[in-house]
Short mmCIF file of C-alpha atoms in Angstrom, two decimals:
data_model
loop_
_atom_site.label_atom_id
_atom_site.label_comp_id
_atom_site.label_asym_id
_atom_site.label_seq_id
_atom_site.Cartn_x
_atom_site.Cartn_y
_atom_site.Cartn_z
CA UNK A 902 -118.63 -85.57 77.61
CA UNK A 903 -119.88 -82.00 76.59
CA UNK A 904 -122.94 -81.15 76.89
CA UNK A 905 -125.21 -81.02 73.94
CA UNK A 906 -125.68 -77.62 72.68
CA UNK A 907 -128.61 -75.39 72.51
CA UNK A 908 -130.13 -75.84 69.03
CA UNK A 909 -129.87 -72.31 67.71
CA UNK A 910 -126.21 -71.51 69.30
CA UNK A 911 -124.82 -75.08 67.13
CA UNK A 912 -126.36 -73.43 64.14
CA UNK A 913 -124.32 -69.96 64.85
CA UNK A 914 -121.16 -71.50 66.31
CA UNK A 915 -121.08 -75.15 64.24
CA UNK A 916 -120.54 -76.45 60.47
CA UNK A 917 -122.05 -80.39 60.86
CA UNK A 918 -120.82 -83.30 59.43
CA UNK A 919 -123.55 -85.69 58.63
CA UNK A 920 -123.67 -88.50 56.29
CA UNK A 921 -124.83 -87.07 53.41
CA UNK A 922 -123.95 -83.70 53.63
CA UNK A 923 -122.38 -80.32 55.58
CA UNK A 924 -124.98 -78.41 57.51
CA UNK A 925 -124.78 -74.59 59.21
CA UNK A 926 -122.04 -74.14 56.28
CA UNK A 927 -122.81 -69.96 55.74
CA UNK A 928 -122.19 -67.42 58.51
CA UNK A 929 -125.79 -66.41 59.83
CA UNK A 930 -124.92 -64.23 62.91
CA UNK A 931 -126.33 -61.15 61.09
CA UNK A 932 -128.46 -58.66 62.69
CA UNK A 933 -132.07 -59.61 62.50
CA UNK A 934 -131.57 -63.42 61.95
CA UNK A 935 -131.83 -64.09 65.38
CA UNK A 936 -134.73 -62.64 68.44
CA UNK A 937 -132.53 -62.18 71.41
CA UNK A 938 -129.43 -61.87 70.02
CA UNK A 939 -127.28 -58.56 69.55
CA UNK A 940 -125.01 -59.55 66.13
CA UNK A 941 -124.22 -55.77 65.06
CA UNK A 942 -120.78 -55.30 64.68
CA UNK A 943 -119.36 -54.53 68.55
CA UNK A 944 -115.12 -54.13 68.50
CA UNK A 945 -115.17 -55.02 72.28
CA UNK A 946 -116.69 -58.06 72.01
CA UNK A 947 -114.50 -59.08 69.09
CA UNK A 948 -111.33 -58.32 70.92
CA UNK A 949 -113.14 -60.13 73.95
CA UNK A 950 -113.07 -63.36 72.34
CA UNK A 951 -110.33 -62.98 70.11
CA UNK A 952 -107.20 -65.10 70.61
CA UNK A 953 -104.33 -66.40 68.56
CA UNK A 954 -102.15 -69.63 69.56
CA UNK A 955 -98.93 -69.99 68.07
CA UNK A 956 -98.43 -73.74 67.41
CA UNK A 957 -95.39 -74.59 66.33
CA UNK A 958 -92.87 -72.34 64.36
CA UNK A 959 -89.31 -72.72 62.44
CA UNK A 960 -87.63 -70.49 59.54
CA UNK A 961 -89.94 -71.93 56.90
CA UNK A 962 -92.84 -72.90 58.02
CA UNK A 963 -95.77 -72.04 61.00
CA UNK A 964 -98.71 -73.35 62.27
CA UNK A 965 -100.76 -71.02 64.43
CA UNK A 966 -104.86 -70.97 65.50
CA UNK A 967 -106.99 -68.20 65.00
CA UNK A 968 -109.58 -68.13 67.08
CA UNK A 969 -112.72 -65.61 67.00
CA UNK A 970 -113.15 -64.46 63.61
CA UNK A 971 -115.47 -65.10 60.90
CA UNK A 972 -114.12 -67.15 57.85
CA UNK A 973 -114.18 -63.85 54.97
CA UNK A 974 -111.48 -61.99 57.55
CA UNK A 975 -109.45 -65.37 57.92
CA UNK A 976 -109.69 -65.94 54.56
CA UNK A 977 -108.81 -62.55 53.50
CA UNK A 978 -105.44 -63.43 55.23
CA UNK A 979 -105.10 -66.92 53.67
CA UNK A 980 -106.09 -65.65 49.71
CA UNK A 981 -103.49 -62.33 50.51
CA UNK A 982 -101.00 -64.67 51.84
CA UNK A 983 -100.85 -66.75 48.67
CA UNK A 984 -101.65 -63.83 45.84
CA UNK A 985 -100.27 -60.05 47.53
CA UNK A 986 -98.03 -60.52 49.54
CA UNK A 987 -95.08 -59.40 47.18
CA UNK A 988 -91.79 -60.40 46.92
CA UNK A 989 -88.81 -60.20 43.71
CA UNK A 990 -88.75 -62.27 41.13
CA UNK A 991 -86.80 -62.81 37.89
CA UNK A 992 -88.81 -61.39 35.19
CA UNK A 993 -86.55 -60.73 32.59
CA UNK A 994 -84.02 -62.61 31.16
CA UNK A 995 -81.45 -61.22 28.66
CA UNK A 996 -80.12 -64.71 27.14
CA UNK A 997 -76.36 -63.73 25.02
CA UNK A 998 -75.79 -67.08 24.43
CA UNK A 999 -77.59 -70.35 25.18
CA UNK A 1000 -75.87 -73.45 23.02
CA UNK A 1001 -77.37 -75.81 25.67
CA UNK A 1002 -80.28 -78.60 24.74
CA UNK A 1003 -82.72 -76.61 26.70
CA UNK A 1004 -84.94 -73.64 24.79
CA UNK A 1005 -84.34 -70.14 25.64
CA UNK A 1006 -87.86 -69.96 26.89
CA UNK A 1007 -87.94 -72.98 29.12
CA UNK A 1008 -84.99 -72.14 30.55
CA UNK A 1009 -86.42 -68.69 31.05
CA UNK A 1010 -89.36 -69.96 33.14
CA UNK A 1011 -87.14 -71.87 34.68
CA UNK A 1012 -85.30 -68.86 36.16
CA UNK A 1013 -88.46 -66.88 36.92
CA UNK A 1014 -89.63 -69.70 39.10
CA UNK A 1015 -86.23 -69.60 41.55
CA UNK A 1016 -86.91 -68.34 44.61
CA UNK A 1017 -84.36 -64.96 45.18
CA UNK A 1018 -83.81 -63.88 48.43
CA UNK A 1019 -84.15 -60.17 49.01
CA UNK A 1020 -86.18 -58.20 51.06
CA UNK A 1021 -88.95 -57.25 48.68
CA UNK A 1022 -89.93 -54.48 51.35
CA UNK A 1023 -86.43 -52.24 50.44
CA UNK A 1024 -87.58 -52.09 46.90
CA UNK A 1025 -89.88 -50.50 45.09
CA UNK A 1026 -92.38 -52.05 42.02
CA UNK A 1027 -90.91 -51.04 38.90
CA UNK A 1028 -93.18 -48.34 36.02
CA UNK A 1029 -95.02 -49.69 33.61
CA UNK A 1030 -93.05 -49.49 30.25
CA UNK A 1031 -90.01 -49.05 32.22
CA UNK A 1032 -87.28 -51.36 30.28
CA UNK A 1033 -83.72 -50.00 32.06
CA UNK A 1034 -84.75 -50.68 36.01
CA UNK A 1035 -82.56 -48.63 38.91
CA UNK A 1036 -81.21 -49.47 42.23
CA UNK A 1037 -84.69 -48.96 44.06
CA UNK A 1038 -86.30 -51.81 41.89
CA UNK A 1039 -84.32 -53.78 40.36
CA UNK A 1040 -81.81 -56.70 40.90
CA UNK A 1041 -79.07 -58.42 38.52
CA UNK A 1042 -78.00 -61.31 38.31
CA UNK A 1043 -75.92 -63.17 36.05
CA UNK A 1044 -75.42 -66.81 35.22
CA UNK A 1045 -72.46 -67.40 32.82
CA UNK A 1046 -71.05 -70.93 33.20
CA UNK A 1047 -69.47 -73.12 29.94
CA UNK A 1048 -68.62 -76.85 29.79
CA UNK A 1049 -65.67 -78.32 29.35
CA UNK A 1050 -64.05 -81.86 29.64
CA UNK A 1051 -62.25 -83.03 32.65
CA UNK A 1052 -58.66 -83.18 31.87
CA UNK A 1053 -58.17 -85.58 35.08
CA UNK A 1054 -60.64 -87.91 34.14
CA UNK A 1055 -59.79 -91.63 34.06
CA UNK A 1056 -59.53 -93.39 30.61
CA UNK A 1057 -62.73 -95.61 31.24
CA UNK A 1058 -64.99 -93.67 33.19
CA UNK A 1059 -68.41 -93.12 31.78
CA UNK A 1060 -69.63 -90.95 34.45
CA UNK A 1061 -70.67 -87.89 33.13
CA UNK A 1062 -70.24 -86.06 36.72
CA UNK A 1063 -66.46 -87.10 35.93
CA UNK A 1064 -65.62 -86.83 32.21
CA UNK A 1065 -67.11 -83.08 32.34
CA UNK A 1066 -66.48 -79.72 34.71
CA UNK A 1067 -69.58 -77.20 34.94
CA UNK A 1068 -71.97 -80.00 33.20
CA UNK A 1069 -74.88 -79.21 35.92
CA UNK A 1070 -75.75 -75.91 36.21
CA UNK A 1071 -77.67 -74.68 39.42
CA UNK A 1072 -79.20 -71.83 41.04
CA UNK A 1073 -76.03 -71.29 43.13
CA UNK A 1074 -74.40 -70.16 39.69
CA UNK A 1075 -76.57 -67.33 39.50
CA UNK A 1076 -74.57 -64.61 40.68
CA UNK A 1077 -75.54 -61.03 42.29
CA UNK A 1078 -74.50 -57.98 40.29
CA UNK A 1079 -75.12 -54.90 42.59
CA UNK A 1080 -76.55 -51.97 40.31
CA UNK A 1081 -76.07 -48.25 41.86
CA UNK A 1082 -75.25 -48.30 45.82
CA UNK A 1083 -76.76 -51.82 45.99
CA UNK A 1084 -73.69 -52.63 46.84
CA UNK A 1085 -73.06 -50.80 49.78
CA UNK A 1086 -76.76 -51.02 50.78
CA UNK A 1087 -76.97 -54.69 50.49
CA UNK A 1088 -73.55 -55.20 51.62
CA UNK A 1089 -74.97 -58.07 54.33
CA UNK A 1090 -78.07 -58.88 52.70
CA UNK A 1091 -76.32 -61.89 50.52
CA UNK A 1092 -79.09 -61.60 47.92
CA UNK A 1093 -78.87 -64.55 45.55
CA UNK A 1094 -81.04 -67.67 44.95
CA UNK A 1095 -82.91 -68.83 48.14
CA UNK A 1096 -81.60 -72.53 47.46
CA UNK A 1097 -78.52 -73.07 45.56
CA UNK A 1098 -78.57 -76.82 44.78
CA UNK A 1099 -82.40 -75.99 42.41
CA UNK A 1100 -80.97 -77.87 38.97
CA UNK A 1101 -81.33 -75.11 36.10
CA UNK A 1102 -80.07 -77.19 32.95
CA UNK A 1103 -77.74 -79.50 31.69
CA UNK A 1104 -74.46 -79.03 29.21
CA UNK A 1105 -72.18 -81.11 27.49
CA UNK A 1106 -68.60 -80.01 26.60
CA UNK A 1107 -68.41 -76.67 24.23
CA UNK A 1108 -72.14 -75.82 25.65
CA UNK A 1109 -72.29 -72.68 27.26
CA UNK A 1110 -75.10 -70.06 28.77
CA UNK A 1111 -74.25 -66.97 29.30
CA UNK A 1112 -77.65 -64.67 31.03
CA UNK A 1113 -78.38 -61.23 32.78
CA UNK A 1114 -81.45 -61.36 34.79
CA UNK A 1115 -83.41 -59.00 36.47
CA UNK A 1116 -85.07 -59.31 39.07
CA UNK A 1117 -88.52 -57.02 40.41
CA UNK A 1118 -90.68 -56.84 42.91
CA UNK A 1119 -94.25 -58.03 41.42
CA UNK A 1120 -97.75 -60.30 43.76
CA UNK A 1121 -98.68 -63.81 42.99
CA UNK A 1122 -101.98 -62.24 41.64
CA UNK A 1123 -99.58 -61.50 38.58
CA UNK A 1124 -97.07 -64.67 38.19
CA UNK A 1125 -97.66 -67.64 40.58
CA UNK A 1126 -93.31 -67.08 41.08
CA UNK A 1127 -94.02 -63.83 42.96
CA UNK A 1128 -96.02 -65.78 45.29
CA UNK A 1129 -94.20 -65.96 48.33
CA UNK A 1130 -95.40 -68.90 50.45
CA UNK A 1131 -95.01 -72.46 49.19
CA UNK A 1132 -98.33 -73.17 50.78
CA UNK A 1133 -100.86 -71.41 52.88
CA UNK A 1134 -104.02 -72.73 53.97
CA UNK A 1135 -106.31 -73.15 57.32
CA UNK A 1136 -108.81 -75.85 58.26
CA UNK A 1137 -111.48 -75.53 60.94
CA UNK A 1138 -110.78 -77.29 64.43
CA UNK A 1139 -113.06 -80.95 64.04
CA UNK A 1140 -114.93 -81.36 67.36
CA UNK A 1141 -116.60 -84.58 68.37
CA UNK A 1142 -119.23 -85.49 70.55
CA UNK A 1143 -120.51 -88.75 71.58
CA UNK A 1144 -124.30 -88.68 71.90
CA UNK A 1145 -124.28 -91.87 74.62
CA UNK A 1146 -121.60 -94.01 76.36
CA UNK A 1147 -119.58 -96.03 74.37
CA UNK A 1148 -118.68 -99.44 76.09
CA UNK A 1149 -116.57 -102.59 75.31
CA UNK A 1150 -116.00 -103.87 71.86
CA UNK A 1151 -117.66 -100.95 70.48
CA UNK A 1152 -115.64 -98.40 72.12
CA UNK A 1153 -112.26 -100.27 70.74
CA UNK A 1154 -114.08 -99.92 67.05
CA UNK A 1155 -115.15 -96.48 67.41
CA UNK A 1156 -111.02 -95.38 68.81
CA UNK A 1157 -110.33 -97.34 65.62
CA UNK A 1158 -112.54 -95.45 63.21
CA UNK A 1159 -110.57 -92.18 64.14
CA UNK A 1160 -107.02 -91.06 64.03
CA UNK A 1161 -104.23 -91.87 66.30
CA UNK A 1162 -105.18 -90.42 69.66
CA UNK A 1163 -108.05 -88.84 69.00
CA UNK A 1164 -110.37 -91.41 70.83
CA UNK A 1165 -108.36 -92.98 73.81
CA UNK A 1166 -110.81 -96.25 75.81
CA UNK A 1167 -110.20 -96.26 79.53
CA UNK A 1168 -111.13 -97.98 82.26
CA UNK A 1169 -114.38 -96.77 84.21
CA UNK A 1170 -115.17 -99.05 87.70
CA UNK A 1171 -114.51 -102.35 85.00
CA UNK A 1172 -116.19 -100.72 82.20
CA UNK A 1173 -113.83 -99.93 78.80
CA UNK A 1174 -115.42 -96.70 78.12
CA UNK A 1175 -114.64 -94.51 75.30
CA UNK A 1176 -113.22 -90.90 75.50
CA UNK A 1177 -112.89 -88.03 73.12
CA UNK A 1178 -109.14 -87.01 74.35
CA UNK A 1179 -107.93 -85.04 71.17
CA UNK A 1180 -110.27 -83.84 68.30
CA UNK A 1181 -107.90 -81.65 66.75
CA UNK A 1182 -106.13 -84.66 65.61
CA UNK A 1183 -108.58 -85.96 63.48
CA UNK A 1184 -108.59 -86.05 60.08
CA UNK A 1185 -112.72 -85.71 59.61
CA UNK A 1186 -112.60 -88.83 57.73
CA UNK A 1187 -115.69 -90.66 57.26
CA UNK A 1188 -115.17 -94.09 58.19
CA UNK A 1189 -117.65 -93.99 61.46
CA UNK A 1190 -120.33 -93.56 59.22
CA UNK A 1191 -119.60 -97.17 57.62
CA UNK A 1192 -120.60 -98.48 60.82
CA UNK A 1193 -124.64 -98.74 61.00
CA UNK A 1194 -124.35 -99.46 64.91
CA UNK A 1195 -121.89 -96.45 65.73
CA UNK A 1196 -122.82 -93.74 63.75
CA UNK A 1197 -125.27 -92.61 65.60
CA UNK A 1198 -123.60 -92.46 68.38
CA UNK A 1199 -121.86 -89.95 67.09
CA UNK A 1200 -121.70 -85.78 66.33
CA UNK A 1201 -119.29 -84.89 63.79
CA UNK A 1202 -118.81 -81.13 63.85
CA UNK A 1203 -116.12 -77.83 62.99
CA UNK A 1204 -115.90 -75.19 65.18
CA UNK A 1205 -116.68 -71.79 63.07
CA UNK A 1206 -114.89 -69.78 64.20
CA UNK A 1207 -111.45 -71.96 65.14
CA UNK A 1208 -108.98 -71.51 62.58
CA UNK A 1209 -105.94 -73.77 62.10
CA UNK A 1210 -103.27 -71.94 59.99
CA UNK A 1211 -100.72 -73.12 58.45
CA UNK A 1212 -98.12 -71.29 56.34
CA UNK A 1213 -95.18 -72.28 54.28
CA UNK A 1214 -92.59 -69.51 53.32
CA UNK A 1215 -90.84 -70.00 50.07
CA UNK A 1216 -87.57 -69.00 52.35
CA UNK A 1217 -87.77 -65.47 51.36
CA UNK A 1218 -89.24 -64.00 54.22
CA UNK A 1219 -90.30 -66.03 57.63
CA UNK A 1220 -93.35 -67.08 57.74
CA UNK A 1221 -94.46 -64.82 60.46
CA UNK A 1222 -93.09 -61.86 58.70
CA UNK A 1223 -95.32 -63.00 55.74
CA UNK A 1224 -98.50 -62.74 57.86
CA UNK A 1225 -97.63 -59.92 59.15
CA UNK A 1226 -97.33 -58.35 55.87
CA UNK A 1227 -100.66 -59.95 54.75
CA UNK A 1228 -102.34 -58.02 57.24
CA UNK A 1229 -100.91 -54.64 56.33
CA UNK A 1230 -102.07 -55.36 52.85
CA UNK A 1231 -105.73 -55.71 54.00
CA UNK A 1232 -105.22 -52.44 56.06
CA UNK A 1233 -103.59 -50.61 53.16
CA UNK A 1234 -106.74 -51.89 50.84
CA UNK A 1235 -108.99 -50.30 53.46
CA UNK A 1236 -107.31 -47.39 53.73
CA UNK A 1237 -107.20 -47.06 49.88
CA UNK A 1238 -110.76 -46.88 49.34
CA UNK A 1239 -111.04 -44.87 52.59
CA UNK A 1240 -108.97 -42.22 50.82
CA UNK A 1241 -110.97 -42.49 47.59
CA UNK A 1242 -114.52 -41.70 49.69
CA UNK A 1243 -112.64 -38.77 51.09
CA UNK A 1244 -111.53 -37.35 47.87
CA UNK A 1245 -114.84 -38.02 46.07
CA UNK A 1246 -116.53 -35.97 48.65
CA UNK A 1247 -114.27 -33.34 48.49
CA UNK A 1248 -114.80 -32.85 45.07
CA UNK B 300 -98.51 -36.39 31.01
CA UNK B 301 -101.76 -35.08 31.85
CA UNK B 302 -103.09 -37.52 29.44
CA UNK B 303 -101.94 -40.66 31.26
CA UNK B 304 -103.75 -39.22 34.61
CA UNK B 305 -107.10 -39.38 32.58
CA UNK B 306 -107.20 -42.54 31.08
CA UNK B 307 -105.97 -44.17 34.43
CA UNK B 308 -109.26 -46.16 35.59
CA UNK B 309 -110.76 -44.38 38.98
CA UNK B 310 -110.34 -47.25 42.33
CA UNK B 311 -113.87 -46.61 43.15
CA UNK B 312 -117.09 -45.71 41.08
CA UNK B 313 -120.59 -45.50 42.09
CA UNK B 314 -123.41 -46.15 40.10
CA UNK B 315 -126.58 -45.32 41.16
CA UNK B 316 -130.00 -46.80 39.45
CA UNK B 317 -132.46 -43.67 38.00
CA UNK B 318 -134.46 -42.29 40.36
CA UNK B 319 -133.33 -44.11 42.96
CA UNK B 320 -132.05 -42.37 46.31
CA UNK B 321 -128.78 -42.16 48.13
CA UNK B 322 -128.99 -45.20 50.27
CA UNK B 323 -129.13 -47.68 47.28
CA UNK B 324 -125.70 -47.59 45.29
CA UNK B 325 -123.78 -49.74 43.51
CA UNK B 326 -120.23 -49.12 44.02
CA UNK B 327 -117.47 -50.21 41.21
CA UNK B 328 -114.10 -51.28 43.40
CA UNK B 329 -111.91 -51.48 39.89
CA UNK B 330 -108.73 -54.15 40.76
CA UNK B 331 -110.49 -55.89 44.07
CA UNK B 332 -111.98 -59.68 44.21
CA UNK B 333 -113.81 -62.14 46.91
CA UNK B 334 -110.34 -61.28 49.10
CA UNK B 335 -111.47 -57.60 50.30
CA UNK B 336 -114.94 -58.08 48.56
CA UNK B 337 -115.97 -60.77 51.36
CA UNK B 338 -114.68 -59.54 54.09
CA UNK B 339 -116.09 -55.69 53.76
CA UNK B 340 -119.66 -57.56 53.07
CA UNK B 341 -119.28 -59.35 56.38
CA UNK B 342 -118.95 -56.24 58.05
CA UNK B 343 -121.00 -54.26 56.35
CA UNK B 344 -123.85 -56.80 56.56
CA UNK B 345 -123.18 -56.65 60.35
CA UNK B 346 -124.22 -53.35 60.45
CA UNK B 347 -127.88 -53.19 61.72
CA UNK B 348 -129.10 -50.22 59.63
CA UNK B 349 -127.78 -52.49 56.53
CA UNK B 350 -131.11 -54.09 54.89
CA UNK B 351 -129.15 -55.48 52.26
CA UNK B 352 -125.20 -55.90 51.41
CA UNK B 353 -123.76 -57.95 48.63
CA UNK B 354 -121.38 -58.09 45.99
CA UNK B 355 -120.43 -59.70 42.68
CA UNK B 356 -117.68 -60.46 40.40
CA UNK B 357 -119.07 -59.43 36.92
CA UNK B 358 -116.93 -61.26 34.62
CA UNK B 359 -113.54 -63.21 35.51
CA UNK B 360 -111.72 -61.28 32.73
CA UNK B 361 -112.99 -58.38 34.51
CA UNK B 362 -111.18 -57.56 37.57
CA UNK B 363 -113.28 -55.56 39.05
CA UNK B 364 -116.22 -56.03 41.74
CA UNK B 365 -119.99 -54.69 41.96
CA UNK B 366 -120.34 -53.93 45.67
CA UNK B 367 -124.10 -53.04 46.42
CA UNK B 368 -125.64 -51.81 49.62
CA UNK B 369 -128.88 -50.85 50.57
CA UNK B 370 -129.91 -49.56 53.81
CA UNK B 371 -132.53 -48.78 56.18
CA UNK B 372 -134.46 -45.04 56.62
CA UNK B 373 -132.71 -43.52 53.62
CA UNK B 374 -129.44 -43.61 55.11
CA UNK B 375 -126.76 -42.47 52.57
CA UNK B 376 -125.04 -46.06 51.70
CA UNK B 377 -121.97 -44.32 51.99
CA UNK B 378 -121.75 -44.28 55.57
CA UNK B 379 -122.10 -47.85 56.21
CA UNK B 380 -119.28 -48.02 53.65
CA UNK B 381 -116.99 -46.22 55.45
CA UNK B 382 -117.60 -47.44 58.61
CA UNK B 383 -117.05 -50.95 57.20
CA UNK B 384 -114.11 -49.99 55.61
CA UNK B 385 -113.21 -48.52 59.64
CA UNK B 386 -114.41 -51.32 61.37
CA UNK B 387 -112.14 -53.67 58.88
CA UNK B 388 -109.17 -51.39 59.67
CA UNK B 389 -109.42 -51.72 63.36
CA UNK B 390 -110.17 -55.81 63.08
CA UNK B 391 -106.74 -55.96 61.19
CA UNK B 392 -104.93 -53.56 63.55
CA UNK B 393 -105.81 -55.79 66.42
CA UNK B 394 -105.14 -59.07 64.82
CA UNK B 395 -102.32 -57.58 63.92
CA UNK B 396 -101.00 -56.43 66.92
CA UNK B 397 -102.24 -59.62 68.58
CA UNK B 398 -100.49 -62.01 66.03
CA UNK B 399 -97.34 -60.05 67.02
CA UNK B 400 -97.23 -60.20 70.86
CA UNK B 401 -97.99 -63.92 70.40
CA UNK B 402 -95.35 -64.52 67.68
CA UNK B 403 -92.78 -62.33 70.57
CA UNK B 404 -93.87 -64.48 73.33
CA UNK B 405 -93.55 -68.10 71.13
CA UNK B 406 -89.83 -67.05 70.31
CA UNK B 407 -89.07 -66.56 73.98
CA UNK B 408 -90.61 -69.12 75.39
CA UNK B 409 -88.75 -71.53 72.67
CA UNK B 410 -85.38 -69.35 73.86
CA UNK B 411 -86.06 -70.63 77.06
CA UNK B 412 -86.16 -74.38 76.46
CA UNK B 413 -82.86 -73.67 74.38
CA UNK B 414 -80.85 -72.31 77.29
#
């Protein structure tokens, strides 16, 4: 069992679940709000207790814990992860002909909402104004496909997926058109739709869409289909502590009022005593506290400063790649208004 | 186009109540929100000759923040701008670099289990 914290460090290093509400929820490790503590800022320290765990991570997604920050830096990361991190897009649409049953601007949005993969980081964000595009920020693609009947279809057959060729019409139909060197530059880059089976519309027989696109390099903050993570989001590591020992029939109950694993009962010299094994598993559901007898036993807490990332990449970029770039983009904020102090006083 | 260089908004303003001295500004950060606005008050506020740091979002139409400090002794609020601005700059560089080294050593060690 851990011991029971000092009152004043569970304030500074604790958010507390109790029954009817979250306690120690603000940051208060400022200078001045505590005799006998030093909380100016101090880089050494920081890096001191600094650490990041790397979970578990694959081409699309990542979970890693941050450990040692406070909750605006963390969620700095998180809020640029989901709205600047930038990536392309299609944002227009040049529709020639579109005799299908879906609207020219539904099926627009539609397009803008594929994900396109292309390293946004080789292109640049097109002018305001600018209508044309070039090779450094723009990419075109085309989706020209017409229905027709199936000449080999049986006599009888009602299936639509065999009386008519090109009737579904997906994102693997969308086709590159290099503009400028783009071809030579991008020779290996195989820029296209992210996913080619995404369904884009429907035709029947004599229906026929025929569409230039092009693609730029734009921030969620803008369109939520620059945005280049599916989801990104952290939750604070859950910690519990049990106040007493927990024995017998209770013990059973209490494993049962938590997730899976997270409270194991073993054998202690013929006692069934209950053990904390795993808090990160829990949920921080609230069912203890429907037990009068158990929930005092009981300290439901979040560590402050123990961040649980997890990030989703739209398949554009990896995941680690896109919090890599999230951090530049704080640096590059800093450095922008850096600059601007600089400037003013040189004026 | 001279023109277009004018009417393009400055990134930061600072407004500064009459009469009042250097160490209590308001500063205008034109196309920011809570994303840098939080995290430079958290450093900023844990700067010890900081009396007061805050900021606000003045209309959500508006995107633009109102990022006040005051300090202590009549030191010019500048200062503990920039240094927060600094001390965010190094934070990042080191998660940064951290995040990377881990991210290296994960896709090794997983590597290893593969072979």
């Amino acid at each position: 069992m851990a011991a029971p914290m000092n009152n004043v460090e569970e304030i500074r290093n604790r958010v507390i679940l109790s029954e009817f509400g979250v306690r120690n929820v603000h940051t208060t490790d400022f200078p001045g709000n505590y005799t006998g503590y030093d909380d100016s800022w101090n880089q050494e320290k920081f890096e001191q207790n600094f650490r990041i765990n790397v979970i578990q991570m694959d081409e699309s997604a990542l979970e890693f814990d941050m450990v040692g920050i406070d909750a605006a830096i963390a969620n700095a990361f998180r809020r640029i992860l989901l709205a600047e991190v930038p990536t392309m897009a299609v944002e227009k649409v040049f529709i020639y002909n579109n005799t299908s049953i879906i609207q020219d601007e539904i099926l627009a949005h539609r397009l803008g909402l594929v994900p396109i993969k292309a390293d946004p980081r080789l292109f640049e964000y097109r002018n305001a104004g600018d209508e044309e595009g070039t090779e450094i920020d723009t990419i075109q693609l085309q989706l020209k496909i017409k229905c027709t009947r199936n000449p080999r279809a049986t006599k009888d057959s009602s299936d639509p997926s065999e009386l008519y060729l090109n009737h579904m019409v997906y994102s693997r139909d969308m086709k590159w058109v290099p503009i400028g060197n783009q071809a030579d530059v991008f020779a290996d880059a195989n820029i296209g739709p992210v996913h080619g089976d995404i369904l884009l519309a429907q035709l029947r027989p004599g229906q026929e869409l025929d569409i230039v696109m092009h693609c730029v390099k734009g921030i969620g903050k803008d369109h939520a289909k620059f945005s280049p993570v599916a989801t990104a989001s952290y939750r604070l590591l859950p910690e519990i502590t049990l106040m007493e020992p927990v024995e017998g029939e209770k013990a059973e109950r209490l494993k049962r009022c938590f997730s899976p694993g997270v409270i194991e009962v073993e054998d202690c010299g013929g006692k069934q005593v209950a053990k904390v094994v795993n808090c990160r598993l829990d949920t921080c559901s609230r069912e203890i506290l429907r037990h009068d007898d158990l929930k005092n036993l009981v300290k439901l807490g979040r560590v402050r400063d123990h961040f649980i990332f997890s990030v989703e990449s739209t398949g554009i970029l990896a995941p680690e790649v896109l919090v890599s770039e999230a951090i530049k983009v704080l640096v590059a904020k800093c450095q922008k208004f850096l600059g601007e102090l600089d400037s003013a006083e040189m004026e | 186009m001279a023109g277009v260089e004018e009417n393009k908004k400055a990134v930061l303003e600072m407004v500064q109540a009459d009469g009042a001295d250097e160490g209590c500004v308001t500063f205008v950060l034109n196309e920011e929100d809570h994303t840098l606005g939080n995290a430079l008050r958290y450093v900023i506020m844990k700067n010890p000759n900081v009396e007061f740091c805050g900021y606000s979002i003045t209309h959500p139409s508006e995107s633009k923040i109102n990022f006040r400090i005051q300090t202590r002794g009549g030191l010019p609020a500048v200062e503990p701008l920039r240094k927060g601005l600094n001390d965010l700059t190094v934070v990042c560089q080191y998660v940064l670099n951290t995040f990377e080294t881990r991210v290296k050593e994960f896709k090794e060690t997983q590597e290893d289990v593969m072979d």
